[in-house]
Amino acid sequence: MRYRSRVTAPVAALIGTATALTAGSPAFAAGRGHGDETTGRGHGDEGAETLGDPVFPTLGNDGYRVLSYDLDLAYDPTTRLVDGTATLELRTTEALTRFSLDALGLDIRTVRVQGRRADVEQAGEKLRITPARTLPARARVTVCVEYSVDPSRAAAPTGGWVVTPDGFAVCGQPNLAHTVFPCNDHPSDKADFTFRITVPDGLRGVANGQLVCTERLDGARTAFGYRSRSPMATELVQITVGDYVVKERRGPHGLPLRDVVPTARAAALEPALALTPGLVDWLEQRLGAYPFETYGLLPCNSDAPNAFDFTGLETQTLTLYKPNFLLQAESKIGSHMMHELVHSWFGNSVSPATWADLWLNEGHADFYGLLYRYERGWPDSLGLTTMEARMKDTYARGDQWRHDSGPVAAPNAVDLFDDQRYLGGVLVLYALREFIGEDTFHAVERAFLARYRDSSATTEDYIAVASKVSRQDLSGFLRDWLYGTATPRMPGHPDWTVTPVNPSLTVPQNRTDGHYRDNSATL
């Protein structure tokens, strides 16, 4: 879960229907042209520098899809700089005389395409790469980018780095992964990832997935190698360096769990870490088997107020937290830990095809997080103890929220992470469950997760699965809830009423006094 967004392009207009963005869909054609025969490069196009996202229209690049990333990072604690080599395997979708990657704040040294040095140009947040020869369509291409970066220059909240006293962590959601490594920074282009993190003795490097090798090097250094078994969106990458101990335990059915914990705080954090097996078991009963090879928490070694401006972040297989949050009683943290765990299914295994589909992530995470809270009798922030009571209260606010920040599935870059995507998304799921019944609702959830596992999905994809599983056309019902400017009637609750809109109450839902705030109802 992320509670703020950095605006890197003009705010997108609210949309009336979800945009289906798949691997084969055309992107905007801006910037394309034929190759110039006088250059010797042959006929081809300049790949589009956008994937047409309705929220972040400049994010992502077209003309290719990334098959894999290999990230080789070395951290120097004296200079606190990171030297990196990013090796990308691409498959072109058209002949390319030039293509681009997303990159910002990276000091690019060299770029090689198929082993040949390429011409490069940094233009805003785009790294334009002109290979020595035109790349043919449907070709497999290796791109190697050598670079360095100062994490303190690109630190949160405007960059994707979390600087700690003994190293760093990263937080790329939604549009900041390209401040950590050059990439096609859009969740529709998921890829395989491997990592090599070199650190001096006394520190440990950790990344997504599982540890596959440890190599002792000259100069009292160690390289840690990790591989993610499932494809991953760039915004879900986690790389961390610090004085950590890795605590291992078993979850349901022998699932390997690993927590990456500051060595000096490991004992104090153990009560929170010990909750994970029970959380996984509860959720597996509802959503099916956990979709990845491991899970765990990363309470990175900083509680600084400016370290990052969110409570937890669902980087794949490893959720980022501040340590002090996890030192609270279970009733204060349990439902939020559930929220972040839900993202393993909704958000990580099935990623949003566009950022307008974010409600699929956050609405589901809050839905199950609240169910977990109320089952345990923990009052929420309003003092309510049942889902029905919380949804009645949320329903009353529906028209005001639609007035203030648009329909649930039509965000822009400013209000992307406000209440409408969280509790507004919960209200949509609650209405669907009331309309089709609990058993059918659970069947819809599992069918959607199975259909789009390891890929990305749109809001329209969810509507289609719900209609097929329920054996009724739910498109009108769900589109009214997701895109309507007025809150529909709540099935089964004819007595529920919506409070009339008060224009004077209009405020940005995700800001207070200039700062972003937590919007998850599970807190």
XYZ file of C-alpha atoms in Angstrom:
523
model
C 0.000 0.000 0.000
C 1.255 3.443 -0.869
C -0.291 6.641 0.475
C 1.151 9.232 -1.853
C 1.986 9.704 -5.453
C 4.514 11.941 -7.135
C 3.010 13.815 -10.051
C 5.372 13.497 -13.008
C 2.940 14.499 -15.735
C -0.204 16.602 -16.106
C -3.125 15.156 -14.221
C -5.084 12.755 -16.417
C -8.741 13.412 -17.080
C -11.201 11.190 -15.289
C -12.137 8.244 -17.442
C -15.511 6.599 -17.964
C -14.343 3.088 -18.661
C -11.228 1.145 -17.742
C -8.516 0.986 -20.398
C -7.464 -2.582 -21.210
C -3.666 -2.476 -21.401
C -2.237 -5.834 -22.402
C 1.051 -6.973 -23.834
C -0.293 -6.722 -27.352
C -2.186 -3.454 -27.093
C -1.029 -0.422 -29.095
C 0.519 2.483 -27.227
C 0.398 6.129 -28.172
C 2.362 6.675 -31.376
C 3.992 9.950 -30.359
C 7.615 10.214 -31.353
C 7.580 7.414 -33.931
C 9.192 7.675 -37.344
C 10.885 5.653 -40.064
C 14.571 4.941 -39.974
C 16.848 7.105 -42.074
C 18.660 5.127 -44.777
C 21.516 7.661 -44.729
C 22.431 6.590 -41.198
C 22.837 2.993 -42.214
C 20.306 1.945 -39.606
C 17.619 0.770 -42.023
C 13.870 1.008 -41.786
C 12.303 0.925 -38.349
C 10.459 2.977 -35.791
C 11.427 4.987 -32.759
C 9.630 3.150 -29.983
C 6.892 5.151 -28.305
C 7.887 6.672 -24.971
C 4.588 5.831 -23.301
C 2.254 2.929 -22.650
C -0.744 5.236 -22.511
C -1.480 4.900 -18.815
C -4.531 7.042 -17.897
C -2.981 8.153 -14.590
C 0.714 8.403 -15.528
C 0.654 8.933 -19.309
C 4.446 9.336 -19.612
C 5.226 6.126 -17.730
C 6.476 3.071 -19.607
C 7.732 2.578 -23.150
C 6.562 0.628 -26.193
C 8.154 -1.303 -29.047
C 9.322 -4.117 -26.812
C 8.476 -6.127 -23.723
C 10.979 -6.984 -20.987
C 11.540 -10.676 -20.417
C 13.993 -10.382 -17.519
C 16.097 -8.049 -15.400
C 19.408 -8.945 -13.804
C 20.387 -6.279 -11.279
C 23.977 -6.260 -9.976
C 24.440 -3.619 -7.265
C 27.471 -2.856 -5.089
C 27.181 -0.633 -2.014
C 30.068 1.424 -0.619
C 29.328 2.461 2.995
C 32.116 5.054 2.924
C 30.744 7.078 0.030
C 27.203 5.679 0.487
C 26.994 5.337 -3.288
C 25.676 2.396 -5.297
C 27.310 1.123 -8.478
C 24.883 -0.806 -10.639
C 24.679 -2.897 -13.766
C 21.203 -3.606 -15.106
C 21.026 -6.283 -17.775
C 17.668 -6.504 -19.526
C 16.472 -9.175 -21.921
C 13.901 -7.643 -24.280
C 11.697 -8.976 -27.017
C 10.947 -6.384 -29.660
C 7.395 -6.056 -30.937
C 8.457 -4.016 -33.980
C 11.639 -3.015 -35.800
C 13.337 -0.307 -33.732
C 15.891 2.313 -34.698
C 15.621 3.709 -31.166
C 13.903 2.734 -27.943
C 13.708 4.146 -24.447
C 13.817 3.089 -20.818
C 12.508 4.994 -17.811
C 15.410 6.388 -15.754
C 15.764 9.352 -13.398
C 18.586 10.407 -11.086
C 20.917 7.673 -12.383
C 24.422 8.565 -13.555
C 24.595 6.513 -16.745
C 28.086 5.351 -17.689
C 27.649 3.079 -20.675
C 24.864 1.301 -22.526
C 25.432 -1.744 -24.702
C 22.893 -3.421 -26.955
C 23.776 -6.933 -28.094
C 27.300 -6.263 -26.797
C 27.777 -3.148 -28.938
C 28.055 0.294 -27.419
C 24.917 2.353 -28.095
C 24.310 6.086 -28.322
C 22.267 7.416 -25.409
C 20.399 10.579 -24.563
C 18.828 11.515 -21.236
C 15.572 13.404 -21.876
C 13.635 14.095 -18.703
C 12.766 10.711 -17.211
C 13.583 8.825 -20.424
C 16.857 7.167 -21.349
C 16.799 7.114 -25.165
C 18.953 4.358 -26.633
C 20.020 4.212 -30.274
C 21.632 0.850 -31.064
C 24.382 0.467 -33.624
C 21.987 -1.433 -35.851
C 18.221 -1.448 -36.230
C 16.656 -4.082 -34.015
C 14.398 -6.404 -36.003
C 10.850 -7.143 -34.919
C 10.258 -10.151 -32.665
C 13.956 -10.323 -31.758
C 15.420 -11.204 -28.390
C 17.785 -8.388 -27.397
C 20.219 -7.930 -24.496
C 20.640 -4.410 -23.108
C 23.301 -3.706 -20.471
C 23.292 -0.383 -18.590
C 26.146 0.522 -16.245
C 25.348 3.340 -13.842
C 25.854 4.760 -10.370
C 23.446 6.462 -8.027
C 23.490 8.385 -4.778
C 20.486 7.103 -2.769
C 20.421 10.267 -0.660
C 19.823 12.311 -3.813
C 16.911 10.131 -4.877
C 15.441 9.384 -1.455
C 11.754 9.150 -0.583
C 9.332 10.855 -0.875
C 10.401 12.154 -4.321
C 12.576 9.139 -5.140
C 12.453 5.405 -4.634
C 15.228 5.019 -2.049
C 14.878 4.748 1.734
C 18.162 5.827 3.308
C 19.003 4.190 6.646
C 21.977 4.680 8.993
C 23.538 1.424 7.768
C 22.356 1.202 4.165
C 19.083 1.508 2.294
C 15.832 -0.065 1.170
C 13.747 0.817 -1.883
C 10.116 1.827 -2.459
C 9.172 2.069 -6.115
C 5.370 2.330 -5.970
C 3.783 3.694 -8.039
C 6.194 5.463 -10.398
C 9.617 5.535 -8.744
C 11.332 2.233 -9.592
C 13.200 3.997 -12.391
C 15.022 6.092 -9.788
C 16.564 2.797 -8.597
C 17.314 1.042 -11.894
C 16.600 1.720 -15.590
C 13.436 -0.124 -16.560
C 10.126 -0.202 -18.365
C 8.417 1.192 -15.296
C 4.830 0.030 -15.699
C 2.975 -2.840 -13.966
C 1.651 -4.217 -17.249
C 5.185 -5.259 -18.271
C 6.077 -7.845 -15.626
C 9.363 -9.723 -15.946
C 11.647 -12.233 -14.245
C 14.213 -10.820 -11.800
C 17.586 -11.902 -10.479
C 19.745 -9.872 -8.099
C 23.363 -9.737 -6.989
C 24.075 -7.394 -4.059
C 27.692 -6.835 -2.993
C 28.329 -5.410 0.477
C 31.241 -5.191 2.932
C 31.473 -7.585 5.837
C 29.088 -6.678 8.645
C 26.247 -5.872 6.264
C 23.765 -8.074 4.451
C 22.115 -7.594 1.091
C 18.582 -8.934 0.564
C 16.148 -8.818 -2.347
C 12.846 -10.298 -3.489
C 12.514 -14.058 -3.791
C 14.901 -16.624 -2.402
C 18.621 -16.623 -1.673
C 20.328 -18.737 -4.339
C 24.016 -18.114 -3.625
C 26.458 -16.373 -1.312
C 29.951 -15.571 -2.578
C 32.912 -14.372 -0.538
C 34.944 -11.775 -2.431
C 38.299 -10.047 -2.029
C 38.374 -6.925 0.099
C 36.227 -8.375 2.908
C 33.076 -8.284 0.804
C 30.196 -10.685 0.191
C 27.846 -10.956 -2.773
C 24.304 -12.219 -2.120
C 22.348 -13.643 -5.042
C 18.536 -13.777 -5.161
C 15.999 -14.958 -7.691
C 12.275 -14.301 -7.855
C 10.491 -17.448 -9.024
C 7.494 -15.515 -10.351
C 7.433 -12.511 -12.716
C 7.275 -9.147 -11.011
C 6.261 -5.574 -11.752
C 9.041 -3.010 -11.409
C 7.193 -1.149 -8.633
C 7.349 -4.299 -6.462
C 11.141 -4.663 -6.456
C 12.840 -4.666 -3.061
C 16.589 -4.382 -2.525
C 17.909 -3.651 0.942
C 21.310 -3.376 2.614
C 21.950 -3.114 6.331
C 22.983 -4.776 9.562
C 20.251 -7.391 9.333
C 19.567 -10.848 10.643
C 17.299 -13.109 8.593
C 14.825 -14.947 10.808
C 13.257 -18.032 9.261
C 10.150 -19.976 10.242
C 7.502 -22.118 8.584
C 4.026 -21.105 7.517
C 1.051 -23.242 6.500
C 1.931 -26.355 4.478
C 5.618 -25.729 5.110
C 5.723 -22.331 3.365
C 9.174 -20.807 3.994
C 8.848 -17.488 5.810
C 11.786 -15.127 6.193
C 11.919 -11.786 7.972
C 14.762 -9.337 7.424
C 15.224 -7.573 10.744
C 17.677 -5.023 12.166
C 20.010 -7.137 14.308
C 19.737 -4.911 17.374
C 15.913 -4.987 17.306
C 15.259 -8.607 16.417
C 14.120 -9.706 19.870
C 11.765 -6.751 20.334
C 10.145 -7.357 16.939
C 9.589 -11.083 17.408
C 5.978 -10.843 18.709
C 4.898 -9.107 15.500
C 6.875 -11.419 13.236
C 5.331 -14.464 14.910
C 1.863 -13.367 13.708
C 2.578 -14.092 10.044
C 1.849 -17.861 9.941
C -1.645 -17.292 11.358
C -2.315 -14.454 8.916
C -1.297 -16.592 5.942
C -3.462 -19.485 7.125
C -6.550 -17.249 7.518
C -6.136 -15.775 4.064
C -5.373 -19.046 2.306
C -8.748 -20.350 3.499
C -10.388 -17.526 1.548
C -8.163 -16.873 -1.474
C -6.346 -20.158 -1.987
C -2.682 -21.081 -1.675
C -0.134 -18.333 -1.152
C 1.143 -17.523 -4.673
C 4.904 -17.109 -4.104
C 7.921 -19.012 -2.820
C 8.304 -17.116 0.451
C 6.922 -14.231 2.495
C 8.181 -12.019 5.258
C 8.543 -8.555 6.722
C 11.293 -5.986 6.307
C 11.251 -3.521 9.200
C 14.074 -1.470 7.714
C 16.421 0.206 10.122
C 14.795 3.645 10.293
C 11.907 5.208 12.161
C 12.717 8.695 10.894
C 9.532 10.622 10.043
C 10.886 11.439 6.591
C 12.180 7.943 5.819
C 8.947 7.245 3.972
C 5.397 8.542 4.259
C 3.403 5.333 4.426
C 2.844 2.609 7.006
C 3.630 -0.480 4.937
C 4.569 -1.234 1.337
C 3.900 -4.570 -0.363
C 7.144 -5.218 -2.246
C 6.837 -8.772 -3.602
C 7.544 -11.472 -0.945
C 8.872 -8.843 1.492
C 6.709 -6.103 3.062
C 8.464 -2.878 4.073
C 7.672 -1.326 7.477
C 9.154 1.043 10.005
C 10.205 -0.970 13.092
C 8.306 1.103 15.669
C 4.954 0.415 14.017
C 5.434 -3.312 14.580
C 6.201 -2.854 18.287
C 2.529 -2.161 19.037
C -0.062 -4.617 20.341
C -1.590 -7.119 17.909
C -4.911 -5.265 17.881
C -3.087 -2.190 16.539
C -1.128 -3.917 13.776
C -2.841 -7.209 12.920
C -5.425 -5.955 10.444
C -2.861 -3.794 8.659
C -0.443 -6.711 8.421
C -3.344 -8.584 6.828
C -3.873 -5.700 4.391
C -0.267 -5.935 3.208
C -0.408 -9.726 2.981
C -3.526 -9.542 0.779
C -1.430 -7.641 -1.759
C 0.488 -10.856 -2.417
C -2.661 -11.948 -4.257
C -4.198 -8.626 -5.342
C -1.446 -6.328 -6.580
C 1.548 -8.663 -6.762
C 0.389 -11.971 -8.255
C -2.284 -10.087 -10.200
C -1.008 -6.588 -10.908
C -3.082 -3.636 -12.140
C -2.921 -3.315 -15.914
C -3.114 0.465 -15.512
C -2.897 2.654 -12.440
C -6.596 3.422 -12.878
C -7.143 -0.184 -11.753
C -5.548 0.470 -8.343
C -8.853 -0.101 -6.526
C -8.424 -3.813 -7.294
C -5.308 -3.743 -5.085
C -6.357 -1.455 -2.286
C -10.064 -2.245 -2.161
C -9.361 -5.954 -1.767
C -6.589 -5.372 0.773
C -8.850 -3.261 2.984
C -11.821 -5.610 2.465
C -10.037 -8.638 3.899
C -8.116 -6.570 6.437
C -11.383 -5.261 7.862
C -12.985 -8.705 7.871
C -10.009 -9.963 9.851
C -10.305 -7.066 12.309
C -14.004 -7.532 12.944
C -13.700 -11.301 13.371
C -11.385 -10.585 16.268
C -13.630 -7.965 17.811
C -11.134 -5.137 17.404
C -12.960 -1.797 17.049
C -11.889 0.260 14.054
C -10.863 3.921 14.066
C -14.553 4.937 14.211
C -15.290 2.602 17.126
C -17.296 0.246 14.860
C -17.047 -3.521 15.214
C -18.825 -4.995 12.164
C -18.378 -4.784 8.410
C -22.050 -3.877 7.998
C -21.729 -0.904 10.327
C -18.558 0.333 8.601
C -20.085 -0.052 5.149
C -23.224 1.830 6.183
C -21.028 4.696 7.344
C -18.953 4.543 4.139
C -22.093 4.386 2.004
C -23.313 7.649 3.509
C -20.083 9.334 2.367
C -20.260 7.917 -1.156
C -21.520 10.926 -3.099
C -19.164 13.294 -1.285
C -16.176 11.114 -2.179
C -17.291 10.844 -5.800
C -17.629 14.617 -5.883
C -14.246 15.187 -4.261
C -12.080 12.608 -6.038
C -14.098 11.010 -8.781
C -15.468 7.493 -9.153
C -13.687 4.543 -7.577
C -12.021 3.319 -10.794
C -11.279 6.758 -12.271
C -8.413 8.269 -10.260
C -5.851 10.821 -11.326
C -2.250 11.256 -10.200
C -3.185 13.585 -7.331
C -5.934 11.487 -5.692
C -4.654 8.022 -6.652
C -4.120 6.901 -3.063
C -7.054 8.512 -1.291
C -10.015 6.992 0.563
C -11.985 6.370 -2.622
C -9.520 3.715 -3.826
C -9.438 2.058 -0.373
C -12.777 2.201 1.437
C -14.559 3.159 -1.765
C -13.187 -0.053 -3.264
C -14.329 -2.019 -0.209
C -17.839 -0.632 -0.677
C -17.907 -1.902 -4.288
C -16.858 -5.392 -3.193
C -19.379 -5.360 -0.344
C -22.162 -4.379 -2.776
C -21.137 -7.167 -5.145
C -21.158 -9.721 -2.326
C -24.583 -8.550 -1.200
C -25.883 -8.800 -4.787
C -24.550 -12.242 -5.810
C -24.203 -13.938 -2.421
C -21.163 -14.851 -0.345
C -20.437 -18.238 -1.959
C -20.552 -16.855 -5.487
C -18.464 -13.867 -4.439
C -15.715 -16.153 -3.124
C -15.860 -18.139 -6.375
C -15.412 -14.905 -8.339
C -12.373 -13.949 -6.267
C -10.637 -17.288 -6.764
C -11.473 -17.461 -10.461
C -10.064 -13.972 -11.050
C -6.852 -14.783 -9.181
C -6.407 -18.053 -11.057
C -7.136 -16.508 -14.469
C -4.638 -13.637 -14.122
C -1.974 -15.145 -11.874
C 1.526 -13.861 -12.692
C 0.115 -11.240 -15.045
C -1.876 -8.008 -14.917
C -5.596 -7.342 -15.179
C -7.971 -4.469 -15.788
C -11.175 -3.512 -14.053
C -13.001 -4.789 -17.128
C -11.279 -8.151 -16.664
C -12.672 -8.359 -13.124
C -16.157 -7.462 -14.375
C -15.920 -10.160 -17.051
C -14.878 -12.853 -14.570
C -17.614 -11.824 -12.119
C -20.220 -12.041 -14.886
C -19.026 -15.427 -16.068
C -18.818 -17.016 -12.617
C -22.141 -15.595 -11.416
C -23.812 -16.511 -14.742
C -25.328 -13.076 -15.072
C -24.292 -9.877 -16.792
C -22.824 -7.731 -14.016
C -21.337 -5.113 -16.324
C -24.063 -2.531 -15.725
C -24.159 -3.172 -11.976
C -20.397 -2.952 -11.457
C -19.802 -0.062 -13.862
C -22.404 1.992 -12.001
C -20.510 1.341 -8.768
C -17.064 1.867 -10.278
C -17.630 4.749 -12.694
C -20.918 6.403 -11.730
C -21.011 9.947 -10.406
C -23.742 8.999 -7.905
C -23.681 6.162 -5.385
C -26.054 3.340 -6.458
C -28.586 1.724 -4.141
C -27.050 -0.845 -1.806
C -28.440 -4.361 -2.435
C -30.185 -5.776 0.608
C -30.163 -2.452 2.451
C -32.976 -0.255 1.074
C -32.882 1.847 4.247
C -29.296 3.031 3.715
C -29.046 6.665 2.635
C -26.329 8.824 1.115
C -25.525 12.186 2.661
C -25.988 15.027 0.147
C -22.810 16.580 -1.227
C -21.507 19.619 0.617
C -19.120 21.452 -1.744
C -17.567 23.345 1.145
C -16.228 20.059 2.550
C -14.196 19.310 -0.559
C -10.568 18.615 0.398
C -7.867 16.411 -1.146
C -8.576 13.053 0.454
C -4.938 12.021 0.760
C -3.462 15.184 2.247
C -3.603 16.958 5.557
C -1.591 20.151 6.113
C 0.426 19.512 2.976
C 1.380 15.968 3.904
C 0.037 12.634 2.779
C -1.738 10.513 5.324
C -2.625 6.864 5.718
C -5.907 5.972 4.080
C -6.226 2.298 4.902
C -9.217 1.646 7.141
C -7.266 -1.248 8.690
C -5.065 1.104 10.714
